[in-house]
Coordinates of C-alpha atoms in Angstrom, one line a residue:
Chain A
X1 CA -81.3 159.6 54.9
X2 CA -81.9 159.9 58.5
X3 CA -80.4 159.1 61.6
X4 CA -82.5 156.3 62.1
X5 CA -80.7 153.0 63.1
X6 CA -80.9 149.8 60.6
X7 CA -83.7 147.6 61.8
X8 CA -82.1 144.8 64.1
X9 CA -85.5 143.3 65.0
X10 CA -87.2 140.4 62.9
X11 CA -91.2 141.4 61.8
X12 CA -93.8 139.2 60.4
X13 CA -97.2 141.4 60.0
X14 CA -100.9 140.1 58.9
X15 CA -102.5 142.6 57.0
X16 CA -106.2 142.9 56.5
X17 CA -108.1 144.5 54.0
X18 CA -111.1 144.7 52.5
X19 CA -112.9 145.9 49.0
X20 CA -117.0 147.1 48.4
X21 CA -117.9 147.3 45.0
X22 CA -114.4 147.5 43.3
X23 CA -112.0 145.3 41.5
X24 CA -108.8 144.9 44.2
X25 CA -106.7 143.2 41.2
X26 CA -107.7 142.7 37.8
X27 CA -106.0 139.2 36.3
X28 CA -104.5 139.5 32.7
X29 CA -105.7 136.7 31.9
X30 CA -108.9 136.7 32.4
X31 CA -110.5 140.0 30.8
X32 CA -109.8 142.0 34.7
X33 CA -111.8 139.5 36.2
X34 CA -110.9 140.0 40.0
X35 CA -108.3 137.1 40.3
X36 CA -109.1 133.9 41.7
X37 CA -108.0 131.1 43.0
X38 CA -110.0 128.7 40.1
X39 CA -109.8 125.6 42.7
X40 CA -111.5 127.3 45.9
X41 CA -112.6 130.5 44.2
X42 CA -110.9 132.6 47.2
X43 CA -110.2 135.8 45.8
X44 CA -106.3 136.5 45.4
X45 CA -104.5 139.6 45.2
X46 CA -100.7 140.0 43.8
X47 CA -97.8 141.2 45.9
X48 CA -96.8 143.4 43.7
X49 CA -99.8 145.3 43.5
X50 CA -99.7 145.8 47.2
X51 CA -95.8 146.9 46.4
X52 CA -97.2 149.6 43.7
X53 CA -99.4 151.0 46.7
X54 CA -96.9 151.0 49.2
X55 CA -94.6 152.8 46.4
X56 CA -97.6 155.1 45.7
X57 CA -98.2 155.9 49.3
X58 CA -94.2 157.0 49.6
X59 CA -94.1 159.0 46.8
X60 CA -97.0 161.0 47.7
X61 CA -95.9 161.4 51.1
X62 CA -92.5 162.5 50.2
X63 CA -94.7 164.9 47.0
X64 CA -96.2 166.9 49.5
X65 CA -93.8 167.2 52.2
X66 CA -94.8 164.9 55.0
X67 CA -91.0 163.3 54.6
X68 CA -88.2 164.4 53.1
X69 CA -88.0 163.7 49.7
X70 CA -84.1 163.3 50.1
X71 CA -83.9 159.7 50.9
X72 CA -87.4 158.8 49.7
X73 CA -87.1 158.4 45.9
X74 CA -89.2 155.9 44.9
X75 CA -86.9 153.8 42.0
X76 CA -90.0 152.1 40.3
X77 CA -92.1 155.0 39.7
X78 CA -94.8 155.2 37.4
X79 CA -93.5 156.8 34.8
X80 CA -89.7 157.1 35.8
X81 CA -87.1 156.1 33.8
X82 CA -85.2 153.3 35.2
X83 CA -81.7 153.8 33.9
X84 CA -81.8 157.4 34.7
X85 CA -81.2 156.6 38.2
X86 CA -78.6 154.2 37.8
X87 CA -76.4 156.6 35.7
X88 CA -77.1 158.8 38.5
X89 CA -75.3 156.5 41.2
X90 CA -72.6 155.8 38.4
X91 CA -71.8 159.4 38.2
X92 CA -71.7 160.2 41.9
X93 CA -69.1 157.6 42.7
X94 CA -67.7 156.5 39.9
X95 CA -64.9 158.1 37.9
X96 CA -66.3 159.3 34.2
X97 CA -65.8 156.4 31.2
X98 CA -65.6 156.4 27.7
X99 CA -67.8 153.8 26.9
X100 CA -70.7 152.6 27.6
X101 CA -69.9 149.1 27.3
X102 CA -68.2 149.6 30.3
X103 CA -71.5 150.3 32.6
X104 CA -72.3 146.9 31.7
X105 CA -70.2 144.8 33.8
X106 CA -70.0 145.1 37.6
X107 CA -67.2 147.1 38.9
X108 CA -63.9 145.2 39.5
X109 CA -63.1 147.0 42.3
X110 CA -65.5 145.4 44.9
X111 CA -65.3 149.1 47.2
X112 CA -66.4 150.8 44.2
X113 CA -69.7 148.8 43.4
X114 CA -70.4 149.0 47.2
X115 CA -70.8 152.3 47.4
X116 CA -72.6 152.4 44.1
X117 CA -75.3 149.9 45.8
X118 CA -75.2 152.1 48.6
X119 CA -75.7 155.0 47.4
X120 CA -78.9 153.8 45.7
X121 CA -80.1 152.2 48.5
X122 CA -79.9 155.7 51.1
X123 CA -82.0 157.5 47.9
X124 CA -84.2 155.3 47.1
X125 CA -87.2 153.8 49.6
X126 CA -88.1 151.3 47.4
X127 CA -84.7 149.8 46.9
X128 CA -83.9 149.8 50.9
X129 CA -87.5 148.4 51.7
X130 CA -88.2 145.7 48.7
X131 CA -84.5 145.8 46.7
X132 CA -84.1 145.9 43.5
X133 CA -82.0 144.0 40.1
X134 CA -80.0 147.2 39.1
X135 CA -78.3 145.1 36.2
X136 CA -80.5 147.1 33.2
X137 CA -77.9 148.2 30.8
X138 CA -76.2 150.9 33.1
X139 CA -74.8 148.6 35.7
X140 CA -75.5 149.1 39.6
X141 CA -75.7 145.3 40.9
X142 CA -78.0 143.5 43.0
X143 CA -80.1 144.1 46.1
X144 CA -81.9 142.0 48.1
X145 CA -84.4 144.2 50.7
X146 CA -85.7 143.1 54.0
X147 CA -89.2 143.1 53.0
X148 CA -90.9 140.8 51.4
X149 CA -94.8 140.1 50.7
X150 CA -97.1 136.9 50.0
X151 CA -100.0 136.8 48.0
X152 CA -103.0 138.4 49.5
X153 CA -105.9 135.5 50.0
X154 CA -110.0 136.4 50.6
X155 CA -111.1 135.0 53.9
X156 CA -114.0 133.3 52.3
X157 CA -115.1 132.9 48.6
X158 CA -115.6 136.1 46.3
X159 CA -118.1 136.1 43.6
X160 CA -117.1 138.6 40.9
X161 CA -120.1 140.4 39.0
X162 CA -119.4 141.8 36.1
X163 CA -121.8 145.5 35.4
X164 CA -122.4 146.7 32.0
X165 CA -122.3 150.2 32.0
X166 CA -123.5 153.5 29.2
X167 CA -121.3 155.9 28.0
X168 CA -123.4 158.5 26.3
X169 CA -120.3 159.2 23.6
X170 CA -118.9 157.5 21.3
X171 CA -114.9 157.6 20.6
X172 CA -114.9 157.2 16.8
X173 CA -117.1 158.9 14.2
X174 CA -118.2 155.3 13.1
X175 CA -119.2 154.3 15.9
X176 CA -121.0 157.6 16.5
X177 CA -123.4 156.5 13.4
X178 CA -123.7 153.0 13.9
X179 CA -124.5 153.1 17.6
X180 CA -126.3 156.7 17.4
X181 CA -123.8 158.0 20.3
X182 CA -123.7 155.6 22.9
X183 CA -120.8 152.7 23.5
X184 CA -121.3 149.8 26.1
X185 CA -118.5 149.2 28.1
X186 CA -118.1 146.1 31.4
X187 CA -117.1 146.7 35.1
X188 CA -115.8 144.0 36.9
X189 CA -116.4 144.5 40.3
X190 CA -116.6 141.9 43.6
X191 CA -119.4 143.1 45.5
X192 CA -117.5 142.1 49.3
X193 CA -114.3 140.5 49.8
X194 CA -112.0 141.0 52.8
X195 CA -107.9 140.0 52.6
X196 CA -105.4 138.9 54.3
X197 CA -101.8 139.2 53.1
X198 CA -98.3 137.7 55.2
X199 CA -95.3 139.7 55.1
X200 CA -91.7 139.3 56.6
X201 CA -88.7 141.9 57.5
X202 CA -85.8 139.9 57.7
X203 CA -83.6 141.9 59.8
X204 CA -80.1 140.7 58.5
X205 CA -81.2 141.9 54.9
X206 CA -81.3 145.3 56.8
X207 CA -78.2 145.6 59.0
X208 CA -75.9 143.5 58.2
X209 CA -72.5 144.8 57.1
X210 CA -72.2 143.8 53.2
X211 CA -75.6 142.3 52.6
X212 CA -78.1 144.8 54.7
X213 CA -79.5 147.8 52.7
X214 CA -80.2 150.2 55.8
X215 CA -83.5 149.9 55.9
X216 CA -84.3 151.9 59.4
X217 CA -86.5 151.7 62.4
X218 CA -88.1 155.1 60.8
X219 CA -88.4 152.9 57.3
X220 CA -90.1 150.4 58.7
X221 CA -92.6 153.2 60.7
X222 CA -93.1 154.6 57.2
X223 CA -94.2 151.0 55.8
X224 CA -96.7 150.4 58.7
X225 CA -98.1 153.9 58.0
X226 CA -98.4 152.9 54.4
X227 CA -99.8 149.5 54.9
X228 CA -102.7 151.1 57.1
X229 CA -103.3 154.1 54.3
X230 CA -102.2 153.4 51.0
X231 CA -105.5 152.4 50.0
X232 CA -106.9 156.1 51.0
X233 CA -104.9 157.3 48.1
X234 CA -105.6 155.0 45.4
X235 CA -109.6 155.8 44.9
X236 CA -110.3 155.0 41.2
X237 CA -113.2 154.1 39.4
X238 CA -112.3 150.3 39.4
X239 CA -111.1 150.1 42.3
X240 CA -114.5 151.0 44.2
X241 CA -114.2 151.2 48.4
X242 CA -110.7 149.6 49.8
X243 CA -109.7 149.9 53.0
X244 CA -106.5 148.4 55.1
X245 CA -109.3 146.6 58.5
X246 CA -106.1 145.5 60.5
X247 CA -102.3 145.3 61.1
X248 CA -100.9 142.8 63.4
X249 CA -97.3 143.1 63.4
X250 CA -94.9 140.6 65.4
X251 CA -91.9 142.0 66.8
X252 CA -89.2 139.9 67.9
X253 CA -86.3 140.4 70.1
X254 CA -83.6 138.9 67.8
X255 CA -82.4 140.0 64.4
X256 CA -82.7 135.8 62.9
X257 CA -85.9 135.5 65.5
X258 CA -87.4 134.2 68.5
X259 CA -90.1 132.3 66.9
X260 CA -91.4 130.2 64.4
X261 CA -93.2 132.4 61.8
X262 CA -96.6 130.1 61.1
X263 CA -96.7 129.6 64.4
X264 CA -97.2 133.5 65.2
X265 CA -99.6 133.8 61.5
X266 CA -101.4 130.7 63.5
X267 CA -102.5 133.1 66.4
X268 CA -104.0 135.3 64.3
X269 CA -107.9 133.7 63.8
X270 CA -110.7 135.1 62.0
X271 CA -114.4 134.5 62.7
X272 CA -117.4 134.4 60.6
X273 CA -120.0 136.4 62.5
X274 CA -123.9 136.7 62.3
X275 CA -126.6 137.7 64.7
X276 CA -123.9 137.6 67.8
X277 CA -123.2 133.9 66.5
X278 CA -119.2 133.2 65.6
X279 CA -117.4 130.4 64.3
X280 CA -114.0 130.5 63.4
X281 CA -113.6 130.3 59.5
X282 CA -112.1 126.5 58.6
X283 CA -113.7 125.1 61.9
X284 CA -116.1 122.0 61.6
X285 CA -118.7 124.5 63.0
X286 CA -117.8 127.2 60.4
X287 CA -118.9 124.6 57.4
X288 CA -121.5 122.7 59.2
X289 CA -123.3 125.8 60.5
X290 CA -122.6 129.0 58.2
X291 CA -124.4 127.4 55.0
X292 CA -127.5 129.1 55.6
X293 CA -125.8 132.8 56.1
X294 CA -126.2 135.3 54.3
X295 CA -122.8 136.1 52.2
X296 CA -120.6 138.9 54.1
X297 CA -120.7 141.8 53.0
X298 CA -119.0 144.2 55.2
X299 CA -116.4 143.7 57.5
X300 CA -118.4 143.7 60.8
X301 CA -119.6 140.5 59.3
X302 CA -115.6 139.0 60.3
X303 CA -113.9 139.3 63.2
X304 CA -110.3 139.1 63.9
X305 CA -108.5 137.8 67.5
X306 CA -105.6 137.2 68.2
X307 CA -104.7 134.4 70.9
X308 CA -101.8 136.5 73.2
X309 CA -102.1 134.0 75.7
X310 CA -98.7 132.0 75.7
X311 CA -96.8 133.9 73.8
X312 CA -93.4 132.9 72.9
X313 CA -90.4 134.8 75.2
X314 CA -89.2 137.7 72.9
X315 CA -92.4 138.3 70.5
X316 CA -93.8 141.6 71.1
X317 CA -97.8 142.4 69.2
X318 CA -98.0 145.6 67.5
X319 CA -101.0 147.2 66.0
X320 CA -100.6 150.0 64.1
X321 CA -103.9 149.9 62.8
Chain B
X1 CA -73.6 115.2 59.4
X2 CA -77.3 115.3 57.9
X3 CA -80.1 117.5 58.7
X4 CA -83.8 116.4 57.7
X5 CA -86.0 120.1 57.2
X6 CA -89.4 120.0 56.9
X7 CA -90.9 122.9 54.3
X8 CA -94.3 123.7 53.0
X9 CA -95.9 126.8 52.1
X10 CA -99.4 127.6 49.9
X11 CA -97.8 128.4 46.4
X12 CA -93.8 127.8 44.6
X13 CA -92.2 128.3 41.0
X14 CA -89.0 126.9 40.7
X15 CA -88.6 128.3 37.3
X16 CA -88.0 126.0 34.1
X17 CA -84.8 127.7 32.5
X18 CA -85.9 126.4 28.9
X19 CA -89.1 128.5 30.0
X20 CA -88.5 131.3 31.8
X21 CA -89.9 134.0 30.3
X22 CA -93.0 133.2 30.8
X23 CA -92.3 131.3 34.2
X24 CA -93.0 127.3 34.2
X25 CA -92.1 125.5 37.2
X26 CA -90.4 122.1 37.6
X27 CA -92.6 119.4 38.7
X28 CA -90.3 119.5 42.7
X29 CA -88.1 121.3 44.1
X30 CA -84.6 122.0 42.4
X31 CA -81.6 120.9 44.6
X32 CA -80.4 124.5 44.4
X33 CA -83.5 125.8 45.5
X34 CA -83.5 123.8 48.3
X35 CA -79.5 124.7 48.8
X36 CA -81.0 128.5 49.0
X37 CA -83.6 127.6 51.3
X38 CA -81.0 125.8 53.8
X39 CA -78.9 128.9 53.8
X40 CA -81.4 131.1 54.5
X41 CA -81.4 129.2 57.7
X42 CA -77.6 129.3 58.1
X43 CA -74.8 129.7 56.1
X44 CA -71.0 130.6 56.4
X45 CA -68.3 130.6 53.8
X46 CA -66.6 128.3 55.5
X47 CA -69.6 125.3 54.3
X48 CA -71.0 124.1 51.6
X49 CA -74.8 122.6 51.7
X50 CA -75.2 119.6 49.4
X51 CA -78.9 118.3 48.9
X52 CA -78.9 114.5 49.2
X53 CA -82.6 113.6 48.8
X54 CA -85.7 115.4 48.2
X55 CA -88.8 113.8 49.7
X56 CA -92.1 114.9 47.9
X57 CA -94.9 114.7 50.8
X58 CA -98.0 116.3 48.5
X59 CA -99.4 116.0 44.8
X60 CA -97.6 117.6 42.0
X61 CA -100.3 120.6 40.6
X62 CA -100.3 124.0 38.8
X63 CA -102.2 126.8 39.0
X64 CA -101.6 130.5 35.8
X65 CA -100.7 133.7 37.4
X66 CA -100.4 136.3 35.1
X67 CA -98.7 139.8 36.1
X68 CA -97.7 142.9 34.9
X69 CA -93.7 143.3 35.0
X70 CA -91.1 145.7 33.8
X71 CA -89.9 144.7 30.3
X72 CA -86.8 145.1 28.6
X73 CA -83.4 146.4 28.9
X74 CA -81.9 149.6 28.6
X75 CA -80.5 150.3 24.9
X76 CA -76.3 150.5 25.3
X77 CA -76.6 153.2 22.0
X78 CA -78.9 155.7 23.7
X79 CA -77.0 155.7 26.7
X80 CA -74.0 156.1 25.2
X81 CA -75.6 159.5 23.0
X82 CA -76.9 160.5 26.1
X83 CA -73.4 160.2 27.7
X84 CA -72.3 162.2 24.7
X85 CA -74.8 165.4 25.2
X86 CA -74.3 165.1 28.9
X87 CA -78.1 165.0 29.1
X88 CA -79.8 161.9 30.5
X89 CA -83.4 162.9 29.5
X90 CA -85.4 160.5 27.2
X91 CA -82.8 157.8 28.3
X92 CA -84.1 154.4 29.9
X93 CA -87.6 152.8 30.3
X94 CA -90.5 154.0 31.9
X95 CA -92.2 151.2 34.1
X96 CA -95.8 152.2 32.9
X97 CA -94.3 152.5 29.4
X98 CA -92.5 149.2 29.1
X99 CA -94.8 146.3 30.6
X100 CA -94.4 142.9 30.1
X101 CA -97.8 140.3 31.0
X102 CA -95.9 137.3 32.0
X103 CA -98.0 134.4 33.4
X104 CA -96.2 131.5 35.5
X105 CA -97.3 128.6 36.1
X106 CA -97.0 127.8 40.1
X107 CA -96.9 125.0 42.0
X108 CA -99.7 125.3 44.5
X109 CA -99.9 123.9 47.9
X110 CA -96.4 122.2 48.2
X111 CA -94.5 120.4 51.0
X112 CA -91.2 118.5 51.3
X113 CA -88.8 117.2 53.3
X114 CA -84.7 118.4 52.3
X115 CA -81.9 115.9 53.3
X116 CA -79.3 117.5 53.2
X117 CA -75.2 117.5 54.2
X118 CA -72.9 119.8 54.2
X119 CA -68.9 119.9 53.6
X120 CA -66.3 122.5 54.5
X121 CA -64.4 124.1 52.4
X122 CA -60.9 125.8 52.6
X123 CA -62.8 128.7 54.0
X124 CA -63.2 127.3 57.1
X125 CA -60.9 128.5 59.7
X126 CA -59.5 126.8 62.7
X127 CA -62.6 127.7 64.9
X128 CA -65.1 126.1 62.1
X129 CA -66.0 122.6 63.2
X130 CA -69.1 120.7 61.1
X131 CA -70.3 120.0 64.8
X132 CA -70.5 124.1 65.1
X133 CA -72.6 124.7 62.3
X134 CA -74.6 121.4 61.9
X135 CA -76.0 122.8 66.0
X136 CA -76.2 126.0 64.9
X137 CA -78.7 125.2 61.9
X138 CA -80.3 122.7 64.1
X139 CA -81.0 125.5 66.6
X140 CA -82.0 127.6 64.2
X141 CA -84.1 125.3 62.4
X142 CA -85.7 124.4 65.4
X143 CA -86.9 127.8 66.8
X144 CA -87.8 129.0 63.4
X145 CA -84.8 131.5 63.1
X146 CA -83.6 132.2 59.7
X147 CA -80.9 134.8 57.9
X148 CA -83.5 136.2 56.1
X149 CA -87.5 134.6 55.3
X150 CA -86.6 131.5 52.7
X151 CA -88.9 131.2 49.7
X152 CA -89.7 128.7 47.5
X153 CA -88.2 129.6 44.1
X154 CA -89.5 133.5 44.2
X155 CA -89.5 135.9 47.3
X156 CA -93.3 136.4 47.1
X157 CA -94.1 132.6 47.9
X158 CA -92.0 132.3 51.6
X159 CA -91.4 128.9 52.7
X160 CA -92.7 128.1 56.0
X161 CA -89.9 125.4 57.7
X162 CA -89.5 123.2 61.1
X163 CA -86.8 120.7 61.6
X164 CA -87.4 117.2 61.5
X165 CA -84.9 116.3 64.2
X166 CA -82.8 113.4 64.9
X167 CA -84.6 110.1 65.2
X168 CA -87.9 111.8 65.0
X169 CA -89.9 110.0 61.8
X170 CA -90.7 112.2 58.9
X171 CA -93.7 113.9 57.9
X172 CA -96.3 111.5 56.1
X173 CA -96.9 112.2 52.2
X174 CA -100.3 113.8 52.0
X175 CA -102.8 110.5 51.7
X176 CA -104.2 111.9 48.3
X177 CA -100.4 112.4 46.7
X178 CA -100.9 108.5 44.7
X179 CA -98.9 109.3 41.8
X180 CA -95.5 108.4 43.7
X181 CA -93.5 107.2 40.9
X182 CA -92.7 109.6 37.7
X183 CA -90.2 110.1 35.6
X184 CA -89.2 113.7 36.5
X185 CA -87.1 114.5 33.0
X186 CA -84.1 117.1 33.1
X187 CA -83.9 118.8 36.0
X188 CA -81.5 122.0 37.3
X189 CA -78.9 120.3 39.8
X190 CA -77.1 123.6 40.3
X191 CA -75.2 126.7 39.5
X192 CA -71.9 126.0 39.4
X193 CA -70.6 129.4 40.3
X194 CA -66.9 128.5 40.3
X195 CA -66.4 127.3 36.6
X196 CA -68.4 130.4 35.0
X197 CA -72.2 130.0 36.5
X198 CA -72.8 126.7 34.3
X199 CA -76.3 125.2 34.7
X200 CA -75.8 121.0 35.7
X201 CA -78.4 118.7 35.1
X202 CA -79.6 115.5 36.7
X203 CA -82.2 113.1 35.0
X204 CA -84.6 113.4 38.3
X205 CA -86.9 110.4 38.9
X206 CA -89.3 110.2 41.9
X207 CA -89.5 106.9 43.1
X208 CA -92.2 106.0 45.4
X209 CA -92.5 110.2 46.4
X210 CA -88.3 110.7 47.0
X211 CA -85.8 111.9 44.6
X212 CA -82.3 111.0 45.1
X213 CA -80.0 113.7 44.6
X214 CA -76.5 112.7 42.9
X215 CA -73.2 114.5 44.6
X216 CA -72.5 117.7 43.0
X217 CA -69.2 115.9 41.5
X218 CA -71.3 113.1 40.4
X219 CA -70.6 111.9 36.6
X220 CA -74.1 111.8 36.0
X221 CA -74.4 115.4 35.9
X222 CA -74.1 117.4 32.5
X223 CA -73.9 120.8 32.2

């Protein structure tokens, strides 16, 4: 952990970002078809595949040095095993049991589990920055973490394509004879879509005394940084060209806030531009004018402003990227 | 004292506990939901928010979500023969190796309007006065200040909020929400965290777009 204070400011950010040729977030349900909203067919990405990112982003940073990997554990790690950690905490503060029944219940002694939650939450990133239920078998409570993410929406309708693609092998012997060597195989990818994704640090969930997990003014550095380049290190061959466009972070004075939240999203507009022309996407003039354009396809085609003028006593603008 | 909030945001799942493994949301908003929204705002142990009416202001639709989440438990045996070798390798789940698809069914593109009291309770100390608090949410409420970011029914749909202040009129239902009476079924009232964390019920019926909430000591409650 470092010496970094608990975060005593409120945030809300607006994240843009944008995908070429890839799939941003495959639906279950649907075969990996990029998700979609089936009523407007805007394109909609999880929060908790931007969580796996930011996790990603963490881990790697903390993997090759950047941070210190004491104090950067990432809890939900691909591949990690959950309880592990928990006996972990139990072991560093809590005097050695018999059973393991006993794990299961939360420790009587109030101090006790405290310092169980804490201790958890100065190892573990993920657990300061998002929280975590630590009530899996071993027993480590509950924690709530500052930062929490929407659903990421496209800016204007996706159209998801799905390729056929060759593989010049064949996996089984059978079908090695019956298809003489070569399997067929589909790629679903969304030629253009940009994002934009809301997301709130509740300062309180940070610093206060019993409820705050110490999430710190360096945490929250560390989660700008990975919002504007997690997607540098999570090339894959579904994923095709992603890129974080734009961070707008709001800052306010006051730990519970200085303004109203849609009120500061509201200042943050996107237009629909072609051939110098721009009209503000959900204006009368962006549907009676934009039918003719050609569909966007990169992200010079949008762009974003933010209206400073006004703005509320105690909001600061940020952009980290 | 009363306070009126205004909330809306673009998606909610105020989960079904009959179906909550994969999540189905109630028709509205739960009373306890709407408790948990109202102290994100504010909240002391010294009061205790009841809902008194839920005011539905848009048409009741769903939308499938499907995810990837971390699946089961850890197994009390192996972690007890791992306690025994004093070795914790091949104990507990990994996340990749233990997925669970859930889908939900969400409630997209919701607003209502909370009416709401509160009462104290012996927490309260000598400097607690209900005109205290019910300025201090009102201020909050106002200026969009919250404890922490209130969400309807799961932290990744936040709840956008404004204060419908005193003897200003309340929001207008949304002019395509026409299906203002229904018969709402069973419905969550509350947790009741003092006797044990027992479920109560209501029988919720919306009646031209408002549910009335009964008191949380009401006899038409059943746990």
């Amino acid at each position: 952990m470092s010496d970094s204070p608990a975060v005593t400011h409120r945030h809300e950010f607006v994240l843009f970002f944008d995908v070429q040729d890839g799939n941003p977030n495959g639906d279950p349900d649907a075969g990996n078809l990029p998700r979609i909203d089936p009523e407007t067919n805007l394109g909609l990405v999880s929060d908790v595949a931007l969580k796996r990112k930011i996790r990603n982003y963490v881990a790697l940073k903390a993997e090759v040095g950047d941070i210190l990997a004491q104090g950067h554990e990432i809890y939900m790690s691909e591949g990690a095993t959950l309880n592990n950690q928990h006996k972990r905490a139990w072991e560093a503060v809590m005097p050695p049991v018999d059973k393991s029944e006993e794990y299961k219940k939360l420790p009587k002694d109030q101090q006790k589990s405290r310092e169980l939650t804490r201790w958890m939450c100065a190892n573990f990133w993920d657990i300061r920055t998002f929280g975590a239920v630590m009530t899996t078998g071993v027993n480590a409570g509950q924690v709530r973490g500052p930062v929490q993410i929407a659903f990421s929406r496209s800016l204007e309708r996706i159209l998801p394509l799905e390729i056929s693609i060759t593989r010049m092998a064949a996996t089984t012997e059978a079908d090695a004879e019956a298809k003489g060597g070569r399997t067929m195989g589909r790629k679903h990818i969304v030629p253009y879509g940009a994002y934009r994704v809301h997301g709130f640090v509740s300062a309180p969930l940070a610093s206060h005394d019993t409820k705050g997990t110490g999430f710190s003014e360096a945490d929250l550095d560390l989660l700008w940084d990975a919002l504007c380049n997690m997607f540098e290190h999570d090339r894959s061959a579904a994923r095709g060209q992603m890129a974080s466009r734009k961070l707008i972070v709001f800052r306010h004075a006051s730990a519970l806030g200085n303004a109203q939240a849609q009120a500061l999203f509201d200042r943050v507009k996107v237009d629909r531009v072609y051939q110098g022309i721009a009209h503000e996407i959900g204006s009368d003039a962006y549907h009676n004018s934009t039918d003719n354009w050609p569909a966007a396809r990169s992200w010079s085609d949008y762009a974003v402003r933010i209206e400073r003028d006004g703005l509320p006593d105690g909001i600061e603008i940020l952009e980290p990227c | 004292m009363g306070v009126r909030l205004h909330i809306w945001g673009e998606r909610a799942c105020f989960t079904r506990p009959e179906m909550k493994v994969e999540r189905v949301s109630y028709d509205v908003i739960t009373p306890s939901a709407a408790r948990g929204i109202l102290e994100a705002i504010h909240w002391k142990p010294a009061i205790r928010w009841h809902v008194d009416r839920i005011h539905v202001l848009k048409p009741i639709r769903f939308q499938s979500f499907r995810r990837n989440e971390v699946g089961a438990k850890a197994s009390a045996s192996l972690a007890s023969g791992a306690m025994k070798r004093k070795d914790t390798s091949g104990l507990g789940i990994a996340v990749d190796e233990d997925r669970q698809q859930r889908a939900a069914m969400l409630l997209v593109d919701v607003a209502y309007v909370i009416e709401a009291h509160f009462e104290m309770t012996e927490k309260a100390g000598p400097g607690d006065t209900a005109a205290k608090h019910i300025s201090m949410f009102n201020r909050r409420a106002a200026s969009g200040q919250c404890f922490h970011r209130p969400c309807l029914g799961t932290r990744e749909f936040p709840a956008e909020f404004a204060l419908v202040a005193e003897g200003d009129p309340l929001p207008s239902p949304d002019a395509s929400f026409t299906e203002r009476e229904r018969d709402l079924g069973w419905m969550l009232h509350d947790i009741d965290f003092a006797n044990g964390s027992a479920s109560r019920f209501f029988h919720a019926r919306m009646e031209d777009g408002v549910i009335e909430v009964p008191a949380w000591n009401s006899a038409d409650l059943v746990s």
